Amino acid sequence: GAGVSQSPSNKVTEKGKDVELRCDPISGHTALYWYRQSLGQGLEFLIYFQGNSAPDKSGLPSDRFSAERTGGSVSTLTIQRTQQEDSAVYLCASSLDRDRTEAFFGQGTRLTVV
Amino acid sequence: GDSVTQMEGPVTLSEEAFLTINCTYTATGYPSLFWYVQYPGEGLQLLLKATKADDKGSNKGFEATYRKETTSFHLEKGSVQVSDSAVYFCALSDHGGATNKLIFGTGTLLAVQP
């Protein structure tokens, strides 16, 4: 596609429910990132996929968070048993490779846990 | 570990004023350095980058020079406009480090008044 696409753009869920956030990276981009942006906070790294390598999961805040990337393309970030502190904008980005190329960001999914 | 530190905002300037947003970094390898910008209601986009020491990135009147001796990548613009009002993020990608992920600073809100 023309850019990184994320869905849904907004999600309101009840505390304790599971949610899935989807990211469609730019075609051909081998690197994919998930970040979280809370109100008044910076960009918190969550997880990084690069080609067929094992993902860097070092930023996932708890075992309620998981992500997968199928076929080296679409990625899904899953949050189980959501908590109010999970409310944030979840951003996905992709880049061409692990070299010095820029990352392109999607518009984000705004998650609100009530 | 790798990190980015940037000056806290908000930074409030009058139109045509000179802008400096400080950014310093810590990295174990050979980082590339970036400035991303997030305009109100929009996604993050790359503003400029530098991939090695002494490189100068520039775009839209903004400049930043990769200073290895001071581990800095300060963003400057000689004359800001109201349309420059946005959140600015300094970031690094450490190619010689354990991972290539993009690491962001906390962001600096710039508000330019007419």
Coordinates of C-alpha atoms in Angstrom, one line a residue:
Chain A
G1 CA 0.0 0.0 0.0
A2 CA 0.9 3.7 -0.1
G3 CA 1.6 3.9 3.6
V4 CA 1.5 2.1 6.9
S5 CA -2.1 1.3 7.7
Q6 CA -3.4 0.6 11.2
S7 CA -6.8 -0.6 12.3
P8 CA -8.9 0.2 14.1
S9 CA -8.2 3.9 14.4
N10 CA -10.1 4.1 17.7
K11 CA -11.0 1.3 20.1
V12 CA -12.9 1.6 23.3
T13 CA -13.0 -1.5 25.4
E14 CA -14.0 -2.6 28.9
K15 CA -11.4 -3.4 31.5
G16 CA -10.5 -7.0 31.4
K17 CA -11.3 -7.6 27.7
D18 CA -8.8 -8.6 25.1
V19 CA -8.0 -6.4 22.1
E20 CA -6.2 -6.9 18.9
L21 CA -4.6 -4.1 17.0
R22 CA -3.6 -4.5 13.4
C23 CA -0.7 -3.1 11.3
D24 CA -0.2 -3.4 7.6
P25 CA 3.3 -2.2 6.8
I26 CA 4.5 -0.8 3.5
S27 CA 5.0 -3.5 1.0
G28 CA 8.6 -4.8 0.9
H29 CA 9.5 -3.3 4.3
T30 CA 11.3 -6.0 6.3
A31 CA 11.4 -4.1 9.6
L32 CA 8.3 -3.4 11.7
Y33 CA 8.0 -1.6 15.0
W34 CA 5.3 -1.2 17.6
Y35 CA 5.4 1.8 20.0
R36 CA 3.1 3.2 22.6
Q37 CA 2.5 6.9 23.1
S38 CA 0.7 7.8 26.3
L39 CA -0.7 11.3 27.0
G40 CA 2.2 13.6 27.8
Q41 CA 4.8 10.8 27.3
G42 CA 7.2 10.0 24.6
L43 CA 7.3 7.0 22.4
E44 CA 7.7 3.8 24.4
F45 CA 9.3 1.0 22.3
L46 CA 7.3 -2.3 22.6
I47 CA 8.5 -4.8 20.0
Y48 CA 10.6 -4.9 16.8
F49 CA 10.4 -7.4 14.0
Q50 CA 13.2 -7.7 11.4
G51 CA 12.8 -10.2 8.6
N52 CA 12.9 -13.7 9.8
S53 CA 14.9 -13.0 12.9
A54 CA 13.5 -13.5 16.3
P55 CA 11.7 -10.4 17.4
D56 CA 13.1 -8.0 20.0
K57 CA 10.4 -8.1 22.7
S58 CA 12.3 -6.2 25.3
G59 CA 9.9 -3.4 25.4
L60 CA 6.7 -5.3 26.1
P61 CA 5.5 -4.1 29.5
S62 CA 3.9 -7.3 30.8
D63 CA 3.0 -10.8 29.7
R64 CA -0.5 -9.5 28.8
F65 CA 1.1 -8.0 25.7
S66 CA 2.1 -10.1 22.7
A67 CA 2.6 -9.5 19.0
E68 CA 3.1 -11.6 15.9
R69 CA 3.9 -10.9 12.3
T70 CA 2.6 -13.4 9.8
G71 CA 4.4 -14.0 6.5
G72 CA 6.8 -11.1 7.2
S73 CA 4.0 -8.6 6.5
V74 CA 0.9 -7.9 8.6
S75 CA 1.4 -7.7 12.4
T76 CA -1.1 -8.0 15.2
L77 CA -0.5 -6.6 18.7
T78 CA -2.7 -8.3 21.3
I79 CA -3.4 -7.0 24.8
Q80 CA -5.1 -9.5 27.1
R81 CA -7.1 -8.5 30.1
T82 CA -6.8 -4.8 29.4
Q83 CA -6.2 -2.4 32.2
Q84 CA -6.9 1.3 32.3
E85 CA -3.2 2.1 32.2
D86 CA -3.1 0.4 28.8
S87 CA -5.0 3.4 27.4
A88 CA -2.7 5.1 24.9
V89 CA -2.1 5.5 21.2
Y90 CA -0.4 2.5 19.7
L91 CA 1.8 3.3 16.8
C92 CA 3.2 1.0 14.1
A93 CA 6.1 1.8 11.9
S94 CA 8.0 0.0 9.1
S95 CA 11.3 0.5 7.3
L96 CA 12.9 -0.9 4.3
D97 CA 15.7 -2.8 6.1
R98 CA 17.9 -2.6 9.2
D99 CA 20.2 0.0 7.5
R100 CA 20.0 3.7 7.9
T101 CA 16.6 4.2 6.3
E102 CA 13.8 6.1 7.8
A103 CA 10.8 4.5 9.5
F104 CA 7.3 5.3 8.2
F105 CA 4.6 5.5 10.8
G106 CA 0.9 4.7 10.7
Q107 CA -1.7 7.0 12.1
G108 CA -2.0 4.9 15.2
T109 CA -4.8 3.2 17.1
R110 CA -6.2 5.2 20.1
L111 CA -7.1 2.6 22.7
T112 CA -9.3 3.7 25.6
V113 CA -10.0 1.2 28.4
V114 CA -13.0 2.1 30.5
Chain B
G1 CA 21.8 0.7 27.2
D2 CA 21.2 3.1 24.3
S3 CA 19.2 6.2 25.1
V4 CA 18.2 9.6 23.9
T5 CA 17.7 12.7 26.1
Q6 CA 16.0 15.8 24.8
M7 CA 15.1 19.1 26.4
E8 CA 11.7 19.2 28.0
G9 CA 9.0 21.4 26.7
P10 CA 6.9 23.2 26.0
V11 CA 9.0 25.6 24.1
T12 CA 7.1 28.7 23.3
L13 CA 8.5 31.2 20.7
S14 CA 7.3 34.1 18.7
E15 CA 7.3 33.9 14.9
E16 CA 10.7 34.5 13.3
A17 CA 12.5 33.6 16.5
F18 CA 15.6 31.3 16.5
L19 CA 14.9 27.7 17.7
T20 CA 17.2 25.2 19.4
I21 CA 16.0 21.9 20.8
N22 CA 18.8 20.0 22.5
C23 CA 19.3 16.3 22.0
T24 CA 22.0 14.1 23.4
Y25 CA 22.4 10.4 23.1
T26 CA 24.1 7.3 24.5
A27 CA 24.9 4.4 22.2
T28 CA 27.2 1.4 22.2
G29 CA 27.7 1.1 18.4
Y30 CA 27.5 3.4 15.5
P31 CA 24.2 5.2 15.6
S32 CA 22.3 7.0 12.9
L33 CA 20.4 10.0 14.3
F34 CA 17.0 11.3 13.4
W35 CA 14.6 14.1 14.1
Y36 CA 10.9 13.2 13.7
V37 CA 8.0 15.6 13.8
Q38 CA 4.4 15.1 14.8
Y39 CA 2.1 17.9 13.7
P40 CA -1.3 18.3 15.4
G41 CA -3.6 15.4 14.4
E42 CA -1.0 13.8 12.2
G43 CA 1.3 10.8 12.4
L44 CA 5.0 11.0 13.0
Q45 CA 7.2 11.8 10.0
L46 CA 10.9 12.0 9.4
L47 CA 12.2 15.6 9.5
L48 CA 15.9 15.0 8.9
K49 CA 18.7 12.5 9.6
A50 CA 22.4 12.0 9.8
T51 CA 24.2 8.7 9.5
K52 CA 27.7 9.5 10.6
A53 CA 29.8 11.9 12.6
D54 CA 29.9 15.5 11.4
D55 CA 27.1 14.9 8.9
K56 CA 24.5 17.7 8.8
G57 CA 20.8 16.8 8.2
S58 CA 18.6 19.5 6.9
N59 CA 15.0 19.9 5.7
K60 CA 12.4 22.7 5.7
G61 CA 14.9 25.2 7.2
F62 CA 15.7 22.9 10.1
E63 CA 19.2 21.6 10.6
A64 CA 21.0 19.3 13.0
T65 CA 24.7 18.3 13.1
Y66 CA 25.9 14.9 14.3
R67 CA 28.5 15.7 17.0
K68 CA 30.2 12.6 18.1
E69 CA 32.6 14.4 20.5
T70 CA 29.6 15.8 22.5
T71 CA 27.2 13.0 21.6
S72 CA 24.7 15.6 20.5
F73 CA 22.3 16.2 17.6
H74 CA 20.6 19.5 18.4
L75 CA 17.8 20.8 16.2
E76 CA 18.0 24.4 15.0
K77 CA 16.0 26.7 12.8
G78 CA 16.8 30.3 12.2
S79 CA 13.3 31.7 11.9
V80 CA 10.3 29.7 13.0
Q81 CA 6.8 29.9 11.7
V82 CA 3.4 29.2 13.3
S83 CA 3.2 26.2 11.0
D84 CA 6.2 24.7 12.8
S85 CA 4.2 24.2 15.9
A86 CA 4.4 20.5 16.6
V87 CA 6.1 17.8 18.8
Y88 CA 9.7 17.1 17.8
F89 CA 11.3 13.7 18.7
C90 CA 15.0 13.0 18.6
A91 CA 15.8 9.3 17.9
L92 CA 18.7 7.0 17.2
S93 CA 19.2 3.7 15.5
D94 CA 22.3 1.8 16.8
H95 CA 23.6 -0.4 14.0
G96 CA 26.6 -1.7 15.9
G97 CA 24.6 -2.3 19.0
A98 CA 22.7 -5.4 20.1
T99 CA 19.6 -4.3 18.2
N100 CA 18.7 -2.0 15.4
K101 CA 15.5 -0.6 16.9
L102 CA 14.7 3.0 16.8
I103 CA 14.9 4.6 20.3
F104 CA 13.1 7.9 20.8
G105 CA 13.4 10.8 23.2
T106 CA 10.4 12.0 25.1
G107 CA 9.5 14.6 22.6
T108 CA 9.5 18.4 22.8
L109 CA 6.4 20.4 22.2
L110 CA 7.0 23.6 20.2
A111 CA 4.4 26.3 20.2
V112 CA 5.0 29.3 17.8
Q113 CA 2.9 32.3 18.4
P114 CA 2.1 34.9 15.7

